[in-house]
mmCIF file of C-alpha atoms in Angstrom:
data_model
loop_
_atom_site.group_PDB
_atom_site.id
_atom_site.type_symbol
_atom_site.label_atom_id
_atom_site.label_comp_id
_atom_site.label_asym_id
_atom_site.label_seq_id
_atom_site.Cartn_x
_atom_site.Cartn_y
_atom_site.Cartn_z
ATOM 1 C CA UNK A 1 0.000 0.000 0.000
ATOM 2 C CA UNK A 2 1.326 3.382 -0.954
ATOM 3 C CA UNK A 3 0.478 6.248 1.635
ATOM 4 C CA UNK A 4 0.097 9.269 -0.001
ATOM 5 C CA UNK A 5 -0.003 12.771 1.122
ATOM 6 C CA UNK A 6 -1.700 15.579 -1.233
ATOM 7 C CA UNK A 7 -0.543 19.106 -0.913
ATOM 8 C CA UNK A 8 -1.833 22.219 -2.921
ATOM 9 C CA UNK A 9 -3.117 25.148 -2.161
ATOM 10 C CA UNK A 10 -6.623 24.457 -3.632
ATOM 11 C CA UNK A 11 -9.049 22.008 -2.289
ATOM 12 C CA UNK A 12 -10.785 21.139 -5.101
ATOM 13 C CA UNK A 13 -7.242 19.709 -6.451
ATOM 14 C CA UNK A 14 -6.563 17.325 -3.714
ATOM 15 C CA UNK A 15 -10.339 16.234 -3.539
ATOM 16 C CA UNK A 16 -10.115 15.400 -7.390
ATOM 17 C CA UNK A 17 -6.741 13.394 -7.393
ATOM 18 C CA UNK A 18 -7.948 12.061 -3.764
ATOM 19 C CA UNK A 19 -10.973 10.348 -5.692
ATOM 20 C CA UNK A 20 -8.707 9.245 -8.554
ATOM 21 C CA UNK A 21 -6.310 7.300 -6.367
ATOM 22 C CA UNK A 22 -9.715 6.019 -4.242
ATOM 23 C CA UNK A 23 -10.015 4.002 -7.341
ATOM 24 C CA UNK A 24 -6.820 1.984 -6.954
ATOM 25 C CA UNK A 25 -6.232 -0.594 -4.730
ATOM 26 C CA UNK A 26 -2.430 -0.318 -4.230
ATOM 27 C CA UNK A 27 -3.181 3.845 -2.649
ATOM 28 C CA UNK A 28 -3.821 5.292 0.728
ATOM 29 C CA UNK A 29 -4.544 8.988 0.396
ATOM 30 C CA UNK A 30 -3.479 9.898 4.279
ATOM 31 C CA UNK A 31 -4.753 13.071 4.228
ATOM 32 C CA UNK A 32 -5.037 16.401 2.021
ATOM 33 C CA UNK A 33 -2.888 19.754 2.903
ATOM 34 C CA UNK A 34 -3.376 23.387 1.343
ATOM 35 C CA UNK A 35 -0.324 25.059 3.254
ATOM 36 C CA UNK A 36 3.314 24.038 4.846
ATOM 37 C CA UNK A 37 2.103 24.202 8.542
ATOM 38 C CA UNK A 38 -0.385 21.508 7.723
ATOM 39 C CA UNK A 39 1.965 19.456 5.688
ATOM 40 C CA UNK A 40 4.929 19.842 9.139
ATOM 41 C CA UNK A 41 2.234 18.519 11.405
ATOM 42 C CA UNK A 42 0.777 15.686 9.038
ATOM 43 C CA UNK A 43 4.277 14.292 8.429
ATOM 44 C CA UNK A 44 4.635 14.317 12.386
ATOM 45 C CA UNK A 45 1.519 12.125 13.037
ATOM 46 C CA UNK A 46 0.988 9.918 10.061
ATOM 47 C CA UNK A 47 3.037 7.284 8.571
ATOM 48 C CA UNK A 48 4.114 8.814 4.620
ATOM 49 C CA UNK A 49 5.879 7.236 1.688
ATOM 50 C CA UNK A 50 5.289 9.523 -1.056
ATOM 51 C CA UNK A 51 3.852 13.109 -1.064
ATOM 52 C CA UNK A 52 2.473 14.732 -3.434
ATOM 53 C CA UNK A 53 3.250 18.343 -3.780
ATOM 54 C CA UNK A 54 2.678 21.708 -5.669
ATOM 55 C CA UNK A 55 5.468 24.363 -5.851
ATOM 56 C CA UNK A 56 2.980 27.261 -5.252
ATOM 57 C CA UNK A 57 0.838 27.185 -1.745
ATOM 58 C CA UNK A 58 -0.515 30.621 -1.574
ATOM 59 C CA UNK A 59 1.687 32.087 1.276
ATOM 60 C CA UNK A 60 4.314 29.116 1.302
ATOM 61 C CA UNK A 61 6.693 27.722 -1.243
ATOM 62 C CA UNK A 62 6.563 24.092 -2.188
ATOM 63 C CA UNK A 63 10.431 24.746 -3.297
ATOM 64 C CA UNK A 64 11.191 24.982 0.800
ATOM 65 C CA UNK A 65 8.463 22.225 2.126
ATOM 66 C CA UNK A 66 10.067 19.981 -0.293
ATOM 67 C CA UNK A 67 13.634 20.644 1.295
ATOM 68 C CA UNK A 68 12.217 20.556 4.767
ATOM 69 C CA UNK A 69 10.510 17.219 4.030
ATOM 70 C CA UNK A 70 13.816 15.505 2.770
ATOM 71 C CA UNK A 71 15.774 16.862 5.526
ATOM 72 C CA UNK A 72 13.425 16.018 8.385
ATOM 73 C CA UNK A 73 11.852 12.714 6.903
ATOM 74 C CA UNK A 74 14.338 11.719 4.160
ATOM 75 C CA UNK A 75 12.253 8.150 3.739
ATOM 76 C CA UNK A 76 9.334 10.282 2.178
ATOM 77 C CA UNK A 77 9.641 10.743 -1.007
ATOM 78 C CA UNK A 78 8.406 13.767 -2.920
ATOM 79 C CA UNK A 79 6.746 14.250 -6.625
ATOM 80 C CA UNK A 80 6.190 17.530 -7.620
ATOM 81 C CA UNK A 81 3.082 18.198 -9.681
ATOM 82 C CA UNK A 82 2.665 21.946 -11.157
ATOM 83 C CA UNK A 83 1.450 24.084 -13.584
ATOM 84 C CA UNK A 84 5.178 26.077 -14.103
ATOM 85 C CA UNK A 85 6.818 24.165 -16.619
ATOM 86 C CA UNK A 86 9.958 26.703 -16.620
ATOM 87 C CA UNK A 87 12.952 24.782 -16.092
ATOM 88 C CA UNK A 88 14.541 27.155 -13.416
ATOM 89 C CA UNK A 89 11.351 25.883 -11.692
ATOM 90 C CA UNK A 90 12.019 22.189 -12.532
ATOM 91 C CA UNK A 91 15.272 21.907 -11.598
ATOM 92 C CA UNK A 92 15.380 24.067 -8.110
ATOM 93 C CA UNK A 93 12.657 21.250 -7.250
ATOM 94 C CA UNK A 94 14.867 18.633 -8.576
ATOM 95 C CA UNK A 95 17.815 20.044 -5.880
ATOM 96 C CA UNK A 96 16.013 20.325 -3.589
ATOM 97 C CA UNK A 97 15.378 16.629 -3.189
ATOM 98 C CA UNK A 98 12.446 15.866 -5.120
ATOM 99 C CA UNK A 99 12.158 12.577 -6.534
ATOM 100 C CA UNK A 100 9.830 13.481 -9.118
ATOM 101 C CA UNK A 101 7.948 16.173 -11.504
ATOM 102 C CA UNK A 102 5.022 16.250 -13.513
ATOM 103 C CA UNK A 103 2.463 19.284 -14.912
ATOM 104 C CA UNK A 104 -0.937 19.497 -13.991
ATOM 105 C CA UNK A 105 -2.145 19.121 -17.324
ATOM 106 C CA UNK A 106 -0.720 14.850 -16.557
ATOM 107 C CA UNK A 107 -3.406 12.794 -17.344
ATOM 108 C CA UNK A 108 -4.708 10.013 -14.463
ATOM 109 C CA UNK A 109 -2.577 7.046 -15.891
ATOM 110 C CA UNK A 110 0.824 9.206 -16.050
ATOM 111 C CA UNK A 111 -0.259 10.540 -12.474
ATOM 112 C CA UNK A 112 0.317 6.781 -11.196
ATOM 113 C CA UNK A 113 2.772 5.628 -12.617
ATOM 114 C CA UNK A 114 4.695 8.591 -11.479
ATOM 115 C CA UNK A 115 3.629 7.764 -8.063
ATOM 116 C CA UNK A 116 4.627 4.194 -8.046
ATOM 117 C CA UNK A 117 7.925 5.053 -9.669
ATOM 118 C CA UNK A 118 9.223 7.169 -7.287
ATOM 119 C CA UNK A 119 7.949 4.970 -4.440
ATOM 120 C CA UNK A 120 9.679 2.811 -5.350
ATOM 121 C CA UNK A 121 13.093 4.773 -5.314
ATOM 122 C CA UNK A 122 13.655 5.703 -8.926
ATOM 123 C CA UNK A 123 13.249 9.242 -10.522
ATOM 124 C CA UNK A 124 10.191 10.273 -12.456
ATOM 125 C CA UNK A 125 10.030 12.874 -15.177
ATOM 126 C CA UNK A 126 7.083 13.219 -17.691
ATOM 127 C CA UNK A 127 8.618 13.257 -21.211
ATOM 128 C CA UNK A 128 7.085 16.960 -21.352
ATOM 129 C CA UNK A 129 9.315 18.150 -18.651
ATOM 130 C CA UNK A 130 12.376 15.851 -19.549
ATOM 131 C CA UNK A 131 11.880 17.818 -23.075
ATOM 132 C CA UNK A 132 11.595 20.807 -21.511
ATOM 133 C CA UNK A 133 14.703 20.816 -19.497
ATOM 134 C CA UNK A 134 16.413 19.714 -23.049
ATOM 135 C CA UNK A 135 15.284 22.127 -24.984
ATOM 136 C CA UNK A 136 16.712 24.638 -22.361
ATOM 137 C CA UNK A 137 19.803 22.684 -22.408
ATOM 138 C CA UNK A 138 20.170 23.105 -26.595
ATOM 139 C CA UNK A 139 19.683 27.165 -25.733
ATOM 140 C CA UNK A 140 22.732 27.517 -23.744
ATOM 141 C CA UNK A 141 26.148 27.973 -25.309
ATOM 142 C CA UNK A 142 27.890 24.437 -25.940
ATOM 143 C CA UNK A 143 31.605 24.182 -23.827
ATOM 144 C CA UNK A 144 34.430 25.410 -25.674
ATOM 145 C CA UNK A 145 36.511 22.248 -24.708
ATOM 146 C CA UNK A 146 35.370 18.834 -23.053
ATOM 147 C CA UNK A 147 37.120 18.608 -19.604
ATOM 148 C CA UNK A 148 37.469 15.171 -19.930
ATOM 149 C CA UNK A 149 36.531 12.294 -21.965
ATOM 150 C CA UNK A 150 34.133 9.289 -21.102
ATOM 151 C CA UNK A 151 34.163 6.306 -22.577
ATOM 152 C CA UNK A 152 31.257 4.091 -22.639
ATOM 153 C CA UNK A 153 29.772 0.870 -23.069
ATOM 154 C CA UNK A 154 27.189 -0.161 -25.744
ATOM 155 C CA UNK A 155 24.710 -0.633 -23.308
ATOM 156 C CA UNK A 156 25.392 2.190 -21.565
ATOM 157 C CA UNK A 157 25.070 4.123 -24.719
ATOM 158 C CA UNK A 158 21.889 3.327 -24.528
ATOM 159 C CA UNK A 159 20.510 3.292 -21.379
ATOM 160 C CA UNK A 160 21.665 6.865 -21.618
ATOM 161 C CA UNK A 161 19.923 7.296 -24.660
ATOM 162 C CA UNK A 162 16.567 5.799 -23.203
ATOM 163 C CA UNK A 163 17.112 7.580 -19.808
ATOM 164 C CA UNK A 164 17.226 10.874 -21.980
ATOM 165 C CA UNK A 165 13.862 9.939 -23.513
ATOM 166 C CA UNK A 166 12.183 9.886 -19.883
ATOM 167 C CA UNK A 167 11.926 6.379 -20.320
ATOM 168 C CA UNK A 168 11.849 4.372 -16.563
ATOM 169 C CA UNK A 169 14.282 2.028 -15.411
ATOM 170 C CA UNK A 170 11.500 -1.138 -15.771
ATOM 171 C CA UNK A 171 10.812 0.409 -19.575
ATOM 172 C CA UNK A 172 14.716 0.160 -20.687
ATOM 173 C CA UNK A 173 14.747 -3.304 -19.283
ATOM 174 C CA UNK A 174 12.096 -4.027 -21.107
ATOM 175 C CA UNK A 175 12.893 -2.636 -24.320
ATOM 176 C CA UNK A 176 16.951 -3.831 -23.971
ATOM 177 C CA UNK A 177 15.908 -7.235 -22.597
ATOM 178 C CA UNK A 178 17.870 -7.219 -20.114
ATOM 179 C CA UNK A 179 16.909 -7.502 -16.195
ATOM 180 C CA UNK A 180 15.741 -4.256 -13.605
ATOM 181 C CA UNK A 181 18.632 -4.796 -11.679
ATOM 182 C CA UNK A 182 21.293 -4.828 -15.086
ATOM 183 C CA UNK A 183 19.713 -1.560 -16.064
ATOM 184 C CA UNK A 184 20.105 -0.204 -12.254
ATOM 185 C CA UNK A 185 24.094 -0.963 -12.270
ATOM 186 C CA UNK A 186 24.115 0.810 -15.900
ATOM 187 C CA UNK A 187 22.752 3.840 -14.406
ATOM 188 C CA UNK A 188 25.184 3.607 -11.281
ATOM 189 C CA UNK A 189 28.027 3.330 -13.772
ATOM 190 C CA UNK A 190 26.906 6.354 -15.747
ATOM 191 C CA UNK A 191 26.285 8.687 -12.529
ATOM 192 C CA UNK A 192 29.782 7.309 -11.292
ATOM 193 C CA UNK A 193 31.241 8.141 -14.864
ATOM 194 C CA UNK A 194 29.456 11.566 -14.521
ATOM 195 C CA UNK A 195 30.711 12.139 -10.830
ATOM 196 C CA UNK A 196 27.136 13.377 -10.248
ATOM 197 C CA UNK A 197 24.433 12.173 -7.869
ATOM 198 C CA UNK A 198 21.044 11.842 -9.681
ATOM 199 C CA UNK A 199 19.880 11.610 -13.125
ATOM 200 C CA UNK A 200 18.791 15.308 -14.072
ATOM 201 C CA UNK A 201 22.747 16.449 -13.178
ATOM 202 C CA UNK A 202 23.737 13.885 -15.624
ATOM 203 C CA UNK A 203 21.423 14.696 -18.605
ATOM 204 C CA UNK A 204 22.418 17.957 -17.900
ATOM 205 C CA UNK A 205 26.141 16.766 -18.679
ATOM 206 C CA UNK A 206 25.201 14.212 -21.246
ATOM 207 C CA UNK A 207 24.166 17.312 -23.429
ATOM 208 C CA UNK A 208 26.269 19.839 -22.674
ATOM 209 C CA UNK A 209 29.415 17.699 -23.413
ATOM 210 C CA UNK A 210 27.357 16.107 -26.486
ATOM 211 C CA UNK A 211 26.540 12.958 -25.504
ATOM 212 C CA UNK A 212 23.232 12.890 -25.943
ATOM 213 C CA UNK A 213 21.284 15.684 -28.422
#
């Protein structure tokens, strides 16, 4: 069972995805928050795994909930879901220790399968915002001169690939044939290769040294 907390700033939000996940047998909604104080004093009292959370709360901002969350109760994980798809907005989120982010405009099926992905322990990004930080990537002015070059292995060529195409770590095993736990140590080779610590620091890498386009 996946406990989920819903935070955003308007009711009628949380009520709607609250009656979605109603519908599925493997979800808990714990409870519903519109502000941070709520969300602090949920997280004291309930048991959490995944928490669903908006970037604007009125008065608060998601941006520091989400930090205070992963500093105070670092076995909750956090999805972002939000109608700013700017990628200064994406990837402050993505620092700040979310595990996760989707737009509102996600349809119900996206919605859980993000869910479950990042309950699980694996990074979720809708193809829409993996294109959008991409496309912000291809704006900015290539390096000069690699600081080093990485080699790499076929299959890490294209897990990389695959990775870049928002595609989840159960999808590349799937489409490589090749086990969940293969494609896992692929990804810990590339992040090690990388010297970074999740997957959105090494796209962000991957293009500017021209890895991936």
């Amino acid at each position: 069972m996946i406990r989920v907390l819903l935070v955003d700033d308007h009711k009628i939000f949380t009520e709607g995805v609250a009656s979605l996940l109603h519908n599925e047998p493997d979800f808990e909604v714990i409870g519903e928050c519109q502000n941070a104080a709520q969300v602090k004093t949920t997280l004291k009292d309930k048991d959490i795994d995944v928490v669903l959370l908006d970037i604007n709360l009125g008065e608060d901002s998601g941006l520091n909930v989400c930090k205070h969350i992963v500093e105070k109760h670092p076995a909750v994980k956090v999805l972002a879901m939000s109608m700013y798809n700017d990628e200064s907005f994406i990837t402050k989120m993505m620092k700040n220790g979310a595990s996760g982010y989707i737009l509102k405009n996600t349809g119900g099926e996206e919605l859980l399968k993000a869910l479950r992905t990042v309950y699980k322990g694996e990074n979720y990004q809708s193809k829409e915002v993996t294109d959008i930080i991409m496309l912000s990537l291809s704006r900015q002015k290539a390096p000069e001169k690699n600081l080093y070059e990485l080699r790499f292995t076929r299959r890490e060529k294209e897990v990389l690939e695959l990775v870049a195409k928002g595609k989840t770590t159960k999808e590349i095993a799937s489409e490589l044939f090749i086990s969940i736990k293969t494609v896992e140590t692929h990804r810990s080779n590339l992040l090690s290769k990388f010297e970074v610590k999740n997957m959105i620091s090494l796209l962000k890498l991957a293009m500017e040294y021209g890895y991936i386009k």
